[in-house]
PDB file of C-alpha atoms in Angstrom:
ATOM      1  CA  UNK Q  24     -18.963 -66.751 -35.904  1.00 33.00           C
ATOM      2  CA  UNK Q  25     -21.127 -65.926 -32.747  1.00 42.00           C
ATOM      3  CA  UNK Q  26     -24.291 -64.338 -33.511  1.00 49.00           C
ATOM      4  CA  UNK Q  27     -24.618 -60.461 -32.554  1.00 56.00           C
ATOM      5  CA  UNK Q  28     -27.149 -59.898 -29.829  1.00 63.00           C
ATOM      6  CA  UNK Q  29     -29.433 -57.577 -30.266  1.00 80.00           C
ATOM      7  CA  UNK Q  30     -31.007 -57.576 -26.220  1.00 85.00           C
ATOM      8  CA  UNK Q  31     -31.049 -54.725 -23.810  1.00 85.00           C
ATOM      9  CA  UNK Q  32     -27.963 -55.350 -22.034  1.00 84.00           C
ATOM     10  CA  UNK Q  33     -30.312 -54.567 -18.855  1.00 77.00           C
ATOM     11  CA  UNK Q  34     -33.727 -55.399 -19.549  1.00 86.00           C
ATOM     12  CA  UNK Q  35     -33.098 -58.237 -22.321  1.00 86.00           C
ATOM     13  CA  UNK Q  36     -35.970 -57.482 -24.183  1.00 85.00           C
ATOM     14  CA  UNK Q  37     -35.180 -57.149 -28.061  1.00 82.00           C
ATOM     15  CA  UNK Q  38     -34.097 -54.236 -29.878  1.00 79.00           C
ATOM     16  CA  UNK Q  39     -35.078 -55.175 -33.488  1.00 80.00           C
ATOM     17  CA  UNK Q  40     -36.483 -52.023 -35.036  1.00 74.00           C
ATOM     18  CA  UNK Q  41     -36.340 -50.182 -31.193  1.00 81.00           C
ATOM     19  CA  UNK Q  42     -33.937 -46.913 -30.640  1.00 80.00           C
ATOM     20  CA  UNK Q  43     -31.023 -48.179 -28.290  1.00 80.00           C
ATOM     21  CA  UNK Q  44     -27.919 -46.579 -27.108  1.00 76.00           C
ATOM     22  CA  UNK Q  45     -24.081 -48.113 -26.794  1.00 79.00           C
ATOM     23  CA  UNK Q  46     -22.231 -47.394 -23.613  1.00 81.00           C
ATOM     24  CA  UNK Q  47     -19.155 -49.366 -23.075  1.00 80.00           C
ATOM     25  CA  UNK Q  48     -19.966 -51.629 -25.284  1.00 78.00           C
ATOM     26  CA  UNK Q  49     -23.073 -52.419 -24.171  1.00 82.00           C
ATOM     27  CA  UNK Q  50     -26.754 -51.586 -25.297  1.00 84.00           C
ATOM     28  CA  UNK Q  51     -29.641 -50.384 -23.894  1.00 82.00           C
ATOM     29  CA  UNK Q  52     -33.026 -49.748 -24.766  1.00 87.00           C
ATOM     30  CA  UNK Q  53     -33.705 -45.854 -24.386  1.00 81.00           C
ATOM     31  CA  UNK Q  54     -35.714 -46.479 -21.037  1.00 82.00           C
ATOM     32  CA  UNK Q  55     -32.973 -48.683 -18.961  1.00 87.00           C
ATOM     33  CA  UNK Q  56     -30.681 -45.877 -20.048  1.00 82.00           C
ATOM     34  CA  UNK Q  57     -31.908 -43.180 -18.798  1.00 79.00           C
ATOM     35  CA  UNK Q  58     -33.000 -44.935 -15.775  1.00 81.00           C
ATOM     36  CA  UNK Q  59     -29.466 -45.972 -14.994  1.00 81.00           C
ATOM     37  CA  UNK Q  60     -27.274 -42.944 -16.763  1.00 82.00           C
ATOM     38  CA  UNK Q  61     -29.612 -39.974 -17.239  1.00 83.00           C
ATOM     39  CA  UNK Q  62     -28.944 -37.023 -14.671  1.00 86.00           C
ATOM     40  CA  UNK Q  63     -31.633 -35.465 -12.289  1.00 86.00           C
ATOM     41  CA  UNK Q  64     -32.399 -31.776 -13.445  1.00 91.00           C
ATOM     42  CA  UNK Q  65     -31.880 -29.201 -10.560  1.00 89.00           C
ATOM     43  CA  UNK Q  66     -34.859 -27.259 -11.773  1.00 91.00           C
ATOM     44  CA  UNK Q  67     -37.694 -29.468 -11.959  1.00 91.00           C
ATOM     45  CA  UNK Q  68     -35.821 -32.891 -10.119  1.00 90.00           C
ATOM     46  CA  UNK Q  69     -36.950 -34.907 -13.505  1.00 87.00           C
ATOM     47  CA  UNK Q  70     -34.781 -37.265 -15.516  1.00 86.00           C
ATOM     48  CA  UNK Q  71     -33.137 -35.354 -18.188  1.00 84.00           C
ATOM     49  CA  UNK Q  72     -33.409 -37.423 -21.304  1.00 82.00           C
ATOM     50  CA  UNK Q  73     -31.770 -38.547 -23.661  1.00 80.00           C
ATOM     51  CA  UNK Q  74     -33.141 -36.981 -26.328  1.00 76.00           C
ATOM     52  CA  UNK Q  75     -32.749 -33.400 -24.124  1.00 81.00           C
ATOM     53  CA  UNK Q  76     -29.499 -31.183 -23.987  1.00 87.00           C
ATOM     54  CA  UNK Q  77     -27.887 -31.598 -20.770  1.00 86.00           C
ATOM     55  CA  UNK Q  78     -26.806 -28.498 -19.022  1.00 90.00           C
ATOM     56  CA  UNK Q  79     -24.018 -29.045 -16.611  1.00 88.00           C
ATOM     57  CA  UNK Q  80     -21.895 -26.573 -14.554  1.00 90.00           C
ATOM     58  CA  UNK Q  81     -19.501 -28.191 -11.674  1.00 87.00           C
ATOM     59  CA  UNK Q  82     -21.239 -31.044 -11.369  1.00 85.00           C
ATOM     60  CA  UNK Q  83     -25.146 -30.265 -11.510  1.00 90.00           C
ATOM     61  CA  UNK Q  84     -27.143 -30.718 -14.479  1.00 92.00           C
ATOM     62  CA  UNK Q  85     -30.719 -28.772 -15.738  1.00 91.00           C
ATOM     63  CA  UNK Q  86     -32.832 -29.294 -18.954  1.00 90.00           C
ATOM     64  CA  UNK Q  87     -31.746 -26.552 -21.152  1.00 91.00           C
ATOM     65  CA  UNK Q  88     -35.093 -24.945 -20.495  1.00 92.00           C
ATOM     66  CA  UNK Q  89     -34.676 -25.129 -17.275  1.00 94.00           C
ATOM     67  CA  UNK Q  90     -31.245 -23.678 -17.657  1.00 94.00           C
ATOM     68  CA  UNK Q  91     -32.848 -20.203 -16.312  1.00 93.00           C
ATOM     69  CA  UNK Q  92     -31.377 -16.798 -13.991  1.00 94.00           C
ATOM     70  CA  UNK Q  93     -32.639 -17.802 -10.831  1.00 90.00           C
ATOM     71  CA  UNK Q  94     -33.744 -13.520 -10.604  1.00 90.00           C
ATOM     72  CA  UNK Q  95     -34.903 -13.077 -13.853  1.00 93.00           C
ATOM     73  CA  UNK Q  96     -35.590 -16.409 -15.120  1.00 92.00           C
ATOM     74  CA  UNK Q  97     -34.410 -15.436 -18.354  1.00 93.00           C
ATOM     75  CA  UNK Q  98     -32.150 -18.623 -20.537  1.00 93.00           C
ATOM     76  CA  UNK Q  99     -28.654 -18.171 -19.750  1.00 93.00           C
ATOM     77  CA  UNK Q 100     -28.174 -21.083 -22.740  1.00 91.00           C
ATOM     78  CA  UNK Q 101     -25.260 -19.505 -24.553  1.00 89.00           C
ATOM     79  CA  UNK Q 102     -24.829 -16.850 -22.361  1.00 88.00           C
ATOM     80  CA  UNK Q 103     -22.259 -15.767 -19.818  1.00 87.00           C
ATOM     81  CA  UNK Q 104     -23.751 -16.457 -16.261  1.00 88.00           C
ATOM     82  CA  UNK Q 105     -22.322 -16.076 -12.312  1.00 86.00           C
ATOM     83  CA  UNK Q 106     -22.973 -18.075  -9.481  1.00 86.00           C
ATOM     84  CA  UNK Q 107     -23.852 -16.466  -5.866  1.00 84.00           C
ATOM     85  CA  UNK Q 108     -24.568 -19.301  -3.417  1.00 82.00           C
ATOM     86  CA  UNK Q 109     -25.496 -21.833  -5.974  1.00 84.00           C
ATOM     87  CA  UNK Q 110     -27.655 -19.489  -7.111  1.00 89.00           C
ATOM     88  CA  UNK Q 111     -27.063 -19.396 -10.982  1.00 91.00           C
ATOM     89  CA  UNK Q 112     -27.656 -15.442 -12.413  1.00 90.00           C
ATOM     90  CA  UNK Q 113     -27.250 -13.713 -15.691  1.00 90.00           C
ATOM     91  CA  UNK Q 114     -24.651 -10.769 -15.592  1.00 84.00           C
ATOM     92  CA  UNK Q 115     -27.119  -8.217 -15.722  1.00 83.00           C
ATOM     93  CA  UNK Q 116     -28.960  -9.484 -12.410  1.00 87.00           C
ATOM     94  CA  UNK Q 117     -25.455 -10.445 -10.894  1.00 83.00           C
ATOM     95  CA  UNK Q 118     -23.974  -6.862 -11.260  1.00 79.00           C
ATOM     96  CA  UNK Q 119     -27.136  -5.104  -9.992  1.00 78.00           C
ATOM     97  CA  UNK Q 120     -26.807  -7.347  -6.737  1.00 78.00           C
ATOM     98  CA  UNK Q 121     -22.909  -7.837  -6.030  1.00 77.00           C
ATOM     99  CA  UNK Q 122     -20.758  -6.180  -8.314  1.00 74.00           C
ATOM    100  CA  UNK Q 123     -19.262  -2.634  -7.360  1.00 80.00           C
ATOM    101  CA  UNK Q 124     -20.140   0.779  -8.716  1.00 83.00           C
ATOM    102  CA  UNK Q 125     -17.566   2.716 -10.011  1.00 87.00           C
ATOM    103  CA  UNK Q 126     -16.219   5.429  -7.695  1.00 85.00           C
ATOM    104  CA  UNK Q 127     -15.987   8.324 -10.511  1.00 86.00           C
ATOM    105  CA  UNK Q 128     -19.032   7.368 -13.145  1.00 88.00           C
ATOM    106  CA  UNK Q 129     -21.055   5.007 -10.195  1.00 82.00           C
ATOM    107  CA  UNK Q 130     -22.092   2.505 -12.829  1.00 83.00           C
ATOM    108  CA  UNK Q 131     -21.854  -1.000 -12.119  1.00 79.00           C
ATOM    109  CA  UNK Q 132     -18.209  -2.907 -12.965  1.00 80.00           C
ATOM    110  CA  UNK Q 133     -19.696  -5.981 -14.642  1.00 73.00           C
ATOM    111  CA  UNK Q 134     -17.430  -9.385 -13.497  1.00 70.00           C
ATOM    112  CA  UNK Q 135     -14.978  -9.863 -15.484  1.00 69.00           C
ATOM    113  CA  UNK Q 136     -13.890  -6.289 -16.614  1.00 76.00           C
ATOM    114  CA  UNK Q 137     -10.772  -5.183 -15.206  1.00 83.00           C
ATOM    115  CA  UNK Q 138     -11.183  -3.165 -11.966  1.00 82.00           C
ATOM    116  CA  UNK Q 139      -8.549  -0.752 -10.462  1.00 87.00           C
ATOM    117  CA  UNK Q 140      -9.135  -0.472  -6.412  1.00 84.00           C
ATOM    118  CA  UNK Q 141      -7.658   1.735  -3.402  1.00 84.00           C
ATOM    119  CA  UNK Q 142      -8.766   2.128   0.102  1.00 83.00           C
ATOM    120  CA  UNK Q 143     -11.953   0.538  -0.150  1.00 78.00           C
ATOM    121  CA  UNK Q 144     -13.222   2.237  -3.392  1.00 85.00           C
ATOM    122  CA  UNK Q 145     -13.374   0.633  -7.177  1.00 85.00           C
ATOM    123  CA  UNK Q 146     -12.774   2.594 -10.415  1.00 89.00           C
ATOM    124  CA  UNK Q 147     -13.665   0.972 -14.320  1.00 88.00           C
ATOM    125  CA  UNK Q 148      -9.925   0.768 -15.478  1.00 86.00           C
ATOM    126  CA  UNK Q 149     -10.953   3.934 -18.102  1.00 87.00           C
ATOM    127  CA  UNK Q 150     -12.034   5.938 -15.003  1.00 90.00           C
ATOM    128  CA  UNK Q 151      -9.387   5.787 -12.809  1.00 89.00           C
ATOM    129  CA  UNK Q 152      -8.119   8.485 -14.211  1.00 90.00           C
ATOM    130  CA  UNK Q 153      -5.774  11.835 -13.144  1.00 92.00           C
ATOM    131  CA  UNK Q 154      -8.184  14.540 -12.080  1.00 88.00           C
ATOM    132  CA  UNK Q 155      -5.420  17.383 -13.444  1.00 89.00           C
ATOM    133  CA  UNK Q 156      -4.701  15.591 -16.871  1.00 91.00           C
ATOM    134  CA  UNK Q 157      -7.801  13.380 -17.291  1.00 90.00           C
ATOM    135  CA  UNK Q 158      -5.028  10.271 -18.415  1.00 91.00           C
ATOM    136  CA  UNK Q 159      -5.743   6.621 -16.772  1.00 90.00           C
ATOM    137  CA  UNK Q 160      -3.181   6.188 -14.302  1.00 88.00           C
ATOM    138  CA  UNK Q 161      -2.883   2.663 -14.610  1.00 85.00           C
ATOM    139  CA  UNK Q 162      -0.404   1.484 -12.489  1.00 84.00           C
ATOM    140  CA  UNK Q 163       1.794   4.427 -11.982  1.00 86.00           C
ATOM    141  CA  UNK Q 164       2.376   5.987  -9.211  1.00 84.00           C
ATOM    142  CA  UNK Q 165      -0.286   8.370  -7.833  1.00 88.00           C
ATOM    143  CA  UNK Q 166      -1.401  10.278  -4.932  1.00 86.00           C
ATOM    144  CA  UNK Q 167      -5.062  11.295  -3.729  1.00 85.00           C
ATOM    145  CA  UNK Q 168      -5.801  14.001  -2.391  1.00 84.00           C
ATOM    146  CA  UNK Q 169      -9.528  15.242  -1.191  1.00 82.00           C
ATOM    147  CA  UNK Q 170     -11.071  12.050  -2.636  1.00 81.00           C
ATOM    148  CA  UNK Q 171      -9.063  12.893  -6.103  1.00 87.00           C
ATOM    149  CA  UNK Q 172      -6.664  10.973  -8.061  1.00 90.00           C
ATOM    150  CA  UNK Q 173      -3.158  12.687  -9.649  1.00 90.00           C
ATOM    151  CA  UNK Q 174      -1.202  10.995 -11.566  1.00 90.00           C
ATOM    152  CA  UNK Q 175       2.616  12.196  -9.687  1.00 85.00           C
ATOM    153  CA  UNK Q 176       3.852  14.822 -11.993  1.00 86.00           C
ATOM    154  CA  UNK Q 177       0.110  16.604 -11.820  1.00 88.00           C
ATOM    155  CA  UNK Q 178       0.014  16.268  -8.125  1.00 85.00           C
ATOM    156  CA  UNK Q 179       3.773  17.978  -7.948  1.00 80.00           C
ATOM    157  CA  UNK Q 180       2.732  21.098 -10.276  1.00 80.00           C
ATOM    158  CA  UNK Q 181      -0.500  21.646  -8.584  1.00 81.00           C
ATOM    159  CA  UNK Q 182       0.196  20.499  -4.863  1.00 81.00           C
ATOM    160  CA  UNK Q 183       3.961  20.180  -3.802  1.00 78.00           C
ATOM    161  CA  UNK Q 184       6.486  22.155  -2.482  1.00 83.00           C
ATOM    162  CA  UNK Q 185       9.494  23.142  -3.592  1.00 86.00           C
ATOM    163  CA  UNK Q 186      12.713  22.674  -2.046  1.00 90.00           C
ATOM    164  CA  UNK Q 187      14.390  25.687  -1.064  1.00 88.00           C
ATOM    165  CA  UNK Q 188      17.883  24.532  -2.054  1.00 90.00           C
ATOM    166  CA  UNK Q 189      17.518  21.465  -5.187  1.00 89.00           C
ATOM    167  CA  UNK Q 190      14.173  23.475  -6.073  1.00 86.00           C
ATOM    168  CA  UNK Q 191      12.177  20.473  -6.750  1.00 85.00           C
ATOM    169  CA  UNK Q 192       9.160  19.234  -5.356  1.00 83.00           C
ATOM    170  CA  UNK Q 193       8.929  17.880  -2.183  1.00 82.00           C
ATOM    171  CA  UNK Q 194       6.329  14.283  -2.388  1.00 73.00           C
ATOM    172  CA  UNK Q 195       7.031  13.012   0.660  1.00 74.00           C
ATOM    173  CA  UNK Q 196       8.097  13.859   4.179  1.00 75.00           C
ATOM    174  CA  UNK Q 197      10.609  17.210   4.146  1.00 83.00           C
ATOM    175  CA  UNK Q 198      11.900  19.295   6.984  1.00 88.00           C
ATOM    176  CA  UNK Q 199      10.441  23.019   7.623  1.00 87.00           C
ATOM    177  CA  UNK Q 200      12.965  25.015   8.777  1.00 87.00           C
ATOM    178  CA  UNK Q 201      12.671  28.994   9.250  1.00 84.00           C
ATOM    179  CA  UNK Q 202       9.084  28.509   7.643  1.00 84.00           C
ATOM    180  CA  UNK Q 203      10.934  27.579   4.312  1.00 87.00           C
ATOM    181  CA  UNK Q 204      10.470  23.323   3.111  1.00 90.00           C
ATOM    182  CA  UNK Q 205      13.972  21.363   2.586  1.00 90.00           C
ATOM    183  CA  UNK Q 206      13.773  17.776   1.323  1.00 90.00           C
ATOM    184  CA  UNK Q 207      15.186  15.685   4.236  1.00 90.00           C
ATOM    185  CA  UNK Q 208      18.247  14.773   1.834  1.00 89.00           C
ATOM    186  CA  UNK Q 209      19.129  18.661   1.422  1.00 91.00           C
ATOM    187  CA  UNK Q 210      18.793  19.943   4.947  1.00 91.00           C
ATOM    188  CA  UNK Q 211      22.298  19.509   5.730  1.00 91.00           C
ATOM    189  CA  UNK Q 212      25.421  20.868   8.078  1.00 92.00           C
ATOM    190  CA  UNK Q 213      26.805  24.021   5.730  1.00 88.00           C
ATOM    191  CA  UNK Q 214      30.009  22.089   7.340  1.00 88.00           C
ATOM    192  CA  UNK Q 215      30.342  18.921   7.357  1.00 91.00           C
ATOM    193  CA  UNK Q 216      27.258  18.264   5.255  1.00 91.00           C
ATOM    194  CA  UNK Q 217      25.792  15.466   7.467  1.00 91.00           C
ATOM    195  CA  UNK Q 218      22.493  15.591   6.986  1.00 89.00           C
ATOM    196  CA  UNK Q 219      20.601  17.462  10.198  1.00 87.00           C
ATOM    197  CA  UNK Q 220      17.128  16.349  10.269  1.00 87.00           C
ATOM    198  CA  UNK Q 221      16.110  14.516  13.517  1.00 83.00           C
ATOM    199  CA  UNK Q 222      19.303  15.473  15.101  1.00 85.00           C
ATOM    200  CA  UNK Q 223      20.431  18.653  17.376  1.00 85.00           C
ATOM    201  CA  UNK Q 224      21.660  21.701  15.172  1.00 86.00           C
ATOM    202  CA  UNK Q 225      22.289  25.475  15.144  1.00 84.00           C
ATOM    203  CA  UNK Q 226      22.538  28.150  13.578  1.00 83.00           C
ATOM    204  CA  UNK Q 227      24.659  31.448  12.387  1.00 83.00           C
ATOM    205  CA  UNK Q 228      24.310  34.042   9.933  1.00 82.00           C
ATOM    206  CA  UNK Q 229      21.164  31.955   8.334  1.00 82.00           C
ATOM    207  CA  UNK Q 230      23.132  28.924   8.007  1.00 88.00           C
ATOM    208  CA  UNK Q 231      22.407  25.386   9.626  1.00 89.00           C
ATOM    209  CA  UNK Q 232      25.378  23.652  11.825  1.00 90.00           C
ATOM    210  CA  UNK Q 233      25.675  20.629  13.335  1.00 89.00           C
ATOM    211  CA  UNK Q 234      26.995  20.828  16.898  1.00 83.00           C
ATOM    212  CA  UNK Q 235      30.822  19.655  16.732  1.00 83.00           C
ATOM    213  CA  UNK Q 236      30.880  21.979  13.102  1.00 86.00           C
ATOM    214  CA  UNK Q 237      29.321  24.615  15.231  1.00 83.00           C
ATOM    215  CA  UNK Q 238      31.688  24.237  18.412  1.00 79.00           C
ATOM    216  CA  UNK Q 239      34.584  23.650  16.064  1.00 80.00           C
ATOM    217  CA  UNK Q 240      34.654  26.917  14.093  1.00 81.00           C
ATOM    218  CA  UNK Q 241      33.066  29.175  16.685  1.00 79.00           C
ATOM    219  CA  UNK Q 242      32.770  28.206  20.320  1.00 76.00           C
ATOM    220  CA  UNK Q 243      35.694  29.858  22.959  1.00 79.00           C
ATOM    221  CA  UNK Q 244      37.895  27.149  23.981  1.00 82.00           C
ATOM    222  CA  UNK Q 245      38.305  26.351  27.592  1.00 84.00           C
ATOM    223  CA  UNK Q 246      41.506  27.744  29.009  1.00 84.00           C
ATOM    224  CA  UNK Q 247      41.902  25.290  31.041  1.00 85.00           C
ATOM    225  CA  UNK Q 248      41.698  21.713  28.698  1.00 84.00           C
ATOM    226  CA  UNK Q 249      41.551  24.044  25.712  1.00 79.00           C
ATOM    227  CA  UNK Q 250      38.214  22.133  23.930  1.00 78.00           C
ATOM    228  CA  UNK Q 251      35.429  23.813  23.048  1.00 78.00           C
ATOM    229  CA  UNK Q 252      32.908  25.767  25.391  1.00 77.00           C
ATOM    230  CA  UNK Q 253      29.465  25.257  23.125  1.00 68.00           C
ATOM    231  CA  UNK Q 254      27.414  26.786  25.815  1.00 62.00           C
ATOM    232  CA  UNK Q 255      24.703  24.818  24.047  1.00 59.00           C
ATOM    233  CA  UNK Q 256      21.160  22.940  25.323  1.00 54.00           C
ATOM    234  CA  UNK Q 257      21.739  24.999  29.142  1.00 55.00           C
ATOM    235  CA  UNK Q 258      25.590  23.752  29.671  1.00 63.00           C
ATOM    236  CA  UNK Q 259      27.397  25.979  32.143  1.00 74.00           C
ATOM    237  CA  UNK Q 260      30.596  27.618  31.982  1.00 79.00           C
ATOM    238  CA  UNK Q 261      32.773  30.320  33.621  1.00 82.00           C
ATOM    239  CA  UNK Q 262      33.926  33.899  32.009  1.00 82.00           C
ATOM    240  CA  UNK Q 263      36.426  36.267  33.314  1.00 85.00           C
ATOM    241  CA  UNK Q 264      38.320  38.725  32.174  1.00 80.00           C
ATOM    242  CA  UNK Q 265      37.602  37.325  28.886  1.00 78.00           C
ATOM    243  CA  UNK Q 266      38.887  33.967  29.425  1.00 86.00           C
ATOM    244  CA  UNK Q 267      36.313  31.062  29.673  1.00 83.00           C
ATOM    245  CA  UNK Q 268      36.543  27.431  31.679  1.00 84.00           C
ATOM    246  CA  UNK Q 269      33.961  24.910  31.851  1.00 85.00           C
ATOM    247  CA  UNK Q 270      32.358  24.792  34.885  1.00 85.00           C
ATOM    248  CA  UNK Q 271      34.427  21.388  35.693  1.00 84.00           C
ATOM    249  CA  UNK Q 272      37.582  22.439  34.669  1.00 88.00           C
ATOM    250  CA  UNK Q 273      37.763  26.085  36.864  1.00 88.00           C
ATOM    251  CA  UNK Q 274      39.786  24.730  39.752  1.00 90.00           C
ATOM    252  CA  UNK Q 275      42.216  26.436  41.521  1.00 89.00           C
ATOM    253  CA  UNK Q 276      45.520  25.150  39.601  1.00 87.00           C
ATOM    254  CA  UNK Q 277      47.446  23.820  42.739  1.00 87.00           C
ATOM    255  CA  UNK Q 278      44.794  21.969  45.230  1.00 87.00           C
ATOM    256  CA  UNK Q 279      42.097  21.142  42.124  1.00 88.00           C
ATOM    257  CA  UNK Q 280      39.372  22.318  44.366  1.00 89.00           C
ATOM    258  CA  UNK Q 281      36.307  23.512  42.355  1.00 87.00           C
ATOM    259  CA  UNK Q 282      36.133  27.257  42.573  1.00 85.00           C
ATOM    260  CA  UNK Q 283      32.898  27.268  41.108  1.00 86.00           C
ATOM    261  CA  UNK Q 284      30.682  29.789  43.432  1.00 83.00           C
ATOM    262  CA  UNK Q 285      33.911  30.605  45.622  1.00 85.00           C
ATOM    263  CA  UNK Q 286      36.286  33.833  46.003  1.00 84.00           C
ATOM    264  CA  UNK Q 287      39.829  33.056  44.033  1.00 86.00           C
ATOM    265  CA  UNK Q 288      42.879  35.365  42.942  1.00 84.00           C
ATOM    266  CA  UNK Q 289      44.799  34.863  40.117  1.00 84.00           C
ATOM    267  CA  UNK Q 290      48.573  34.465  39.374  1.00 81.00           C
ATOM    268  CA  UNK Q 291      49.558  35.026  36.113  1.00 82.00           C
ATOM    269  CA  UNK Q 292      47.049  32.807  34.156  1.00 82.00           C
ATOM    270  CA  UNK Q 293      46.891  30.845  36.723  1.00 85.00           C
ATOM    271  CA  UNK Q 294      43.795  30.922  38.820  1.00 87.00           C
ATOM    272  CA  UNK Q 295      44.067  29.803  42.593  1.00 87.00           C
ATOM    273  CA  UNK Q 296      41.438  29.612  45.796  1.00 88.00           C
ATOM    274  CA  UNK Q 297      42.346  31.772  48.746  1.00 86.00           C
ATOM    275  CA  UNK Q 298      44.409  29.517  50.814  1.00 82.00           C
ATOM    276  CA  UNK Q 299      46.747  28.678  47.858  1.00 83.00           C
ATOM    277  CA  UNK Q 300      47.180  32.236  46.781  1.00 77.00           C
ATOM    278  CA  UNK Q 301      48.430  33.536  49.896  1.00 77.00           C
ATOM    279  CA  UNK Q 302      51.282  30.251  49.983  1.00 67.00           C
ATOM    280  CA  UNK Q 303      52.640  32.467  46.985  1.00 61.00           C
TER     281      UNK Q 303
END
């Protein structure tokens, strides 16, 4: 059998009764070693040793006593630490430079606790809390109002309106009408119940109409083409003798000629412009 070598694998010299390390197979004294495997501390640019812990965090290595907050230069061996710009800092000294205060209690939110956030401002998750009830909203559904939190069914006892005709509160958007708050969904045609907001309506004996509900049931008909006269948004339309025309339609009934502005007679209920009438 071949006899086992006992030479540095690097420097040859023997290691009979010396301290020597395998890698790969190989041996090595404890100096070639560390001169060929040992990593370069970040702290104090020496070898760390063998015989040393080796502190390593993505890819850099320190001495464990050199392992240090780079504000407070307290150990952060076996403690939770953050990084700013390579700069390695305990929690404490971390928070107190980057972290964010809490909006309600303005203590710092140390990294890693949970953190609720709207419009710029940060809450502990215990703190964000409704302002009526004092519960943590969480992630329902809430609405702020002069820099406070409610939770939705606080915010519609304290704050919202009530519909005039469901009688429940009004969260968002609505239609004021006669000084009284409708939900957009109630604010509907007493006729036809299309719903009226952003759309041309009246109005009779306190009740909402859309136009052609309106015209239908109480406009005069023309009695000429016998639709209706709405006499609505500034239209223009003839009376006499308490028959009505639109202003298009009140033409002398043999020629067609527009009588709007001009003498006529009448025959009958027939309505003619001079020239015709004396033919008859």
């Amino acid at each position: 059998m071949p006899e086992t070598s006992y030479e540095c694998s690097d420097c040859q010299e023997s290691l009979y009764g010396q301290r020597y390390i395998l890698r790969d197979d190989d041996i090595y004294c404890i100096k070639c070693y560390e001169t060929h495997f040992s990593h370069q501390c970040e702290l104090c640019q020496q070898l760390i040793g063998c015989t040393s812990k080796d502190m390593s965090y993505r890819d850099r290595h320190w001495h464990s006593g050199c392992f240090l907050c780079g504000m407070c230069n307290r150990s952060l061996v076996d403690r939770p630490f953050a990084t700013k710009a390579d700069l390695l800092m305990c929690v404490e000294c971390y928070s107190n430079e980057y972290s964010s205060k809490c909006h309600a209690c303005l203590k710092t939110i140390m990294p890693g606790s949970k953190k609720m956030e709207h419009k710029g401002n940060s809450w502990h998750e215990h703190c964000f809390s409704c302002q009526r009830c004092q519960q943590p909203i969480g992630t329902r559904s809430f609405v702020q109002k002069e820099g406070n939190n409610f939770c939705l069914p606080c915010y519609e006892k304290q704050f919202a309106q009530q519909c005039v005709n469901c009688k429940k509160p009004i969260t968002t958007g609505g239609v004021n009408y006669r000084d009284q708050p409708w939900h957009k969904e109630c604010f509907v045609c007493i006729g036809c119940k299309v719903q009226l907001a952003g759309q041309r309506f009246t109005s009779r004996d306190d009740f909402a109409y859309c136009l052609n509900c309106f015209c239908n049931l109480f406009a005069k008909k023309c009695a000429s083409c016998t639709t209706s006269i709405s006499g609505l948004g500034g239209s223009k339309y003839i009376s006499f003798e308490q028959r009505q025309w639109h202003n298009d339609c009140f033409n002398c009934k043999k020629c067609c000629v527009s009588l709007v502005g001009r003498g006529f007679l009448t025959s009958k209920d027939d309505i003619l412009c001079p020239d015709c009438g004396q033919d008859m």
